[in-house]
Coordinates of C-alpha atoms and ligand atoms in Angstrom, one line a residue:
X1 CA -73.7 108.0 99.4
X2 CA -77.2 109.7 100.1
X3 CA -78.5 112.1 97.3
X4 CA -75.7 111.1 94.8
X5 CA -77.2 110.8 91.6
X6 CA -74.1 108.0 90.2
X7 CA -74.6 106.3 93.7
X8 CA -78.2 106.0 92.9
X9 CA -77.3 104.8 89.3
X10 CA -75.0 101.8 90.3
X11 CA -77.5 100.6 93.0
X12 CA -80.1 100.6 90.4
X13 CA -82.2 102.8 92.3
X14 CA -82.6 105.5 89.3
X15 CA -82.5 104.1 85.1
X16 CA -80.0 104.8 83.1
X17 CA -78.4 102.9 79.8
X18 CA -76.3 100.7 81.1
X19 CA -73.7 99.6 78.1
X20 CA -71.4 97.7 80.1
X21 CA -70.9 96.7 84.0
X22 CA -68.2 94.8 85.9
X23 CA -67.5 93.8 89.5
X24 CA -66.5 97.4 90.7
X25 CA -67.5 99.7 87.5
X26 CA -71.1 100.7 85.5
X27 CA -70.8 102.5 82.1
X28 CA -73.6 104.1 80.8
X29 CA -74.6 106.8 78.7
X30 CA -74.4 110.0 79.4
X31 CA -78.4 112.0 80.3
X32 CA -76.7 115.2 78.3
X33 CA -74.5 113.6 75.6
X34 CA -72.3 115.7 73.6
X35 CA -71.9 113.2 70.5
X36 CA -73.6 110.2 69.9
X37 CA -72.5 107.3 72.1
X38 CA -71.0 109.9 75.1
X39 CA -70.7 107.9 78.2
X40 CA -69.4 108.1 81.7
X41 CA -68.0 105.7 83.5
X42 CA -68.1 105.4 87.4
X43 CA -66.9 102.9 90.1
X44 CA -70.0 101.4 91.9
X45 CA -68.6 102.9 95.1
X46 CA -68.8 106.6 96.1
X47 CA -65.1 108.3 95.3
X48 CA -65.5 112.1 95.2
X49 CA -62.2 112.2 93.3
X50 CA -60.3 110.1 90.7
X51 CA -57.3 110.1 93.0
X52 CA -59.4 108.4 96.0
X53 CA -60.1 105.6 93.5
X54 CA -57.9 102.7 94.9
X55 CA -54.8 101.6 92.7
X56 CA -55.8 98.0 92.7
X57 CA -58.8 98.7 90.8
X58 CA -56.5 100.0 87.5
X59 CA -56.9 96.9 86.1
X60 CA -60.4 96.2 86.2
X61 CA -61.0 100.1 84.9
X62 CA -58.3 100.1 82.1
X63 CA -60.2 96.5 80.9
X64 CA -63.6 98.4 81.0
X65 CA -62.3 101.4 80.0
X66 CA -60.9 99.7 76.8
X67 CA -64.1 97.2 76.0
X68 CA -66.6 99.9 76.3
X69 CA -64.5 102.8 73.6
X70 CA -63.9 99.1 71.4
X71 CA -67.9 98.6 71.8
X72 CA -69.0 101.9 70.9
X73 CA -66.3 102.4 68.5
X74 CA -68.2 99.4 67.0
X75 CA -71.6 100.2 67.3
X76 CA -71.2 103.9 66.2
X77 CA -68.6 103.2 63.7
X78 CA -65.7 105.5 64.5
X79 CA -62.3 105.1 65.8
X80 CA -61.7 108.6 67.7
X81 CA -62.4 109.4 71.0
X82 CA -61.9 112.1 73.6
X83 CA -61.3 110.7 77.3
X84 CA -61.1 112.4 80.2
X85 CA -62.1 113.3 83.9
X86 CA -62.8 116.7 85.0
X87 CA -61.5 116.6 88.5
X88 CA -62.1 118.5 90.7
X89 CA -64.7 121.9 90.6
X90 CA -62.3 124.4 88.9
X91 CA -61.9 121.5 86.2
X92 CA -65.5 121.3 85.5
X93 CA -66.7 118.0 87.4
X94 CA -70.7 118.8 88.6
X95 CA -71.1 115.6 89.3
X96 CA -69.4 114.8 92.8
X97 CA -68.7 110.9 91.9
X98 CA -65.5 110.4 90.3
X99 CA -66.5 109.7 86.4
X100 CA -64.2 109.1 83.1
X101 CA -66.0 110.7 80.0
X102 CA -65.9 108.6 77.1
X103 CA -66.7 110.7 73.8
X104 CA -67.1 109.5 70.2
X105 CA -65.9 111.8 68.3
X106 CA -66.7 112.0 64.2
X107 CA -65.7 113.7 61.1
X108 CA -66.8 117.1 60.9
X109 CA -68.0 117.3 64.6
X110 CA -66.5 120.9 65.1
X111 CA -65.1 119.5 68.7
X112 CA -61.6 120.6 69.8
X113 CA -59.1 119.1 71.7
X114 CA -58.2 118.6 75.0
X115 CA -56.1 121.5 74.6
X116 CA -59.3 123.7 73.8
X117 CA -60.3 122.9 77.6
X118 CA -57.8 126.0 79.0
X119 CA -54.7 128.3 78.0
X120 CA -53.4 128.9 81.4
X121 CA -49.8 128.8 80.5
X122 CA -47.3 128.9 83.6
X123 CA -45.4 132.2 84.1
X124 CA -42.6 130.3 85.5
X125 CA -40.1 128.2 83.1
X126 CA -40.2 125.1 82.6
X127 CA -37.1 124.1 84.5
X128 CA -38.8 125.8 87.9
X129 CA -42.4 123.9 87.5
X130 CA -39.8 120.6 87.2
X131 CA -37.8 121.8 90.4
X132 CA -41.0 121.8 92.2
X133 CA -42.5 118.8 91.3
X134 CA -39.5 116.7 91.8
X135 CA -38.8 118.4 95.0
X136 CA -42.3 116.9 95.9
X137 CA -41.7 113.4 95.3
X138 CA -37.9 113.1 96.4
X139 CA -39.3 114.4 99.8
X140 CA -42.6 112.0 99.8
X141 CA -39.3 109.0 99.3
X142 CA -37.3 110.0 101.8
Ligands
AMP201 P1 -69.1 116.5 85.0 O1 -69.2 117.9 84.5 O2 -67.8 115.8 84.5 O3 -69.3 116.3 86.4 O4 -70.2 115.7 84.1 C1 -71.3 115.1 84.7 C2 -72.0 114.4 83.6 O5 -73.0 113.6 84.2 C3 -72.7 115.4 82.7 O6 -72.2 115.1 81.3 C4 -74.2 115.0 82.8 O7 -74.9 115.1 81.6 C5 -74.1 113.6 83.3 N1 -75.3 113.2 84.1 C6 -75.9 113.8 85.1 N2 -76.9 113.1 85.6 C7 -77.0 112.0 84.8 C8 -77.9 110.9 84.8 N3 -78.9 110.8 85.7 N4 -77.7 109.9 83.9 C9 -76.7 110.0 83.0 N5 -75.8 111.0 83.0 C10 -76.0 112.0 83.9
ZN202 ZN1 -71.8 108.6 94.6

């Protein structure tokens, strides 16, 4: 896609650190990183969302997914990660190419947890939010 920054990285067309690349997916690091090592990665092809990435790429992303946190784990000697997508604009993504953040994190790093992104807590129990979202999918079955 024209004037997409990602787009412009997996066609080569603008530099970036390339760790590891496969037939659909690039990882690189990250321009901004928030710990040493931070990387995205992105499907070559322009998906705004993570949901419009097709399902029978999983495989292919969970085997880069998993050789890039092993690699960096390596190289950067640590064992913990954050990973994550912010999807969508009220979750944070500025980046309009669907990307999974890959974040080393280290002892001492005064990070948080996924948990410290929001405290939104529903108003409604449990029980209702369950109602709804089963309600959902036994209509998208039927
Ligand atoms: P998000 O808020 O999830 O959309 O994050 C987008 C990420 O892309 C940010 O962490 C940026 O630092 C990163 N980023 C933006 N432009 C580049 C670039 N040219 N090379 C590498 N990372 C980039
Ligand atoms: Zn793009």
């Amino acid at each position: 896609m024209e004037d997409c920054i990602f787009c412009k990285i997996a066609h080569k067309e603008v530099e970036s650190y390339i760790i590891e690349e496969s037939d659909n997916f690039l990882v690189f690091l990250d321009i901004h990183p928030h710990s040493p090592g931070h990387s995205l990665l992105i499907p070559k092809t322009h998906y705004e969302k993570f949901e419009e990435v097709p399902e029978n790429l999983g495989e292919e992303f969970l085997k880069i997914a998993r050789r890039s946190v092993l690699l960096i784990s390596k190289a950067l000697n640590t064992k913990d990660f954050n990973l994550g997508i912010n999807d969508g604009p009220f979750a944070g993504q500025a980046v309009k190419h669907a990307h999974f953040h890959i974040i080393p994190r280290f002892p001492n790093d005064k990070g948080g947890s996924m948990h410290s992104i929001v405290y939104n807590p529903p108003k409604e129990d449990l029980s209702t939010i369950y109602k709804r979202i089963i309600k959902v999918k036994n209509e998208s079955q039927s």
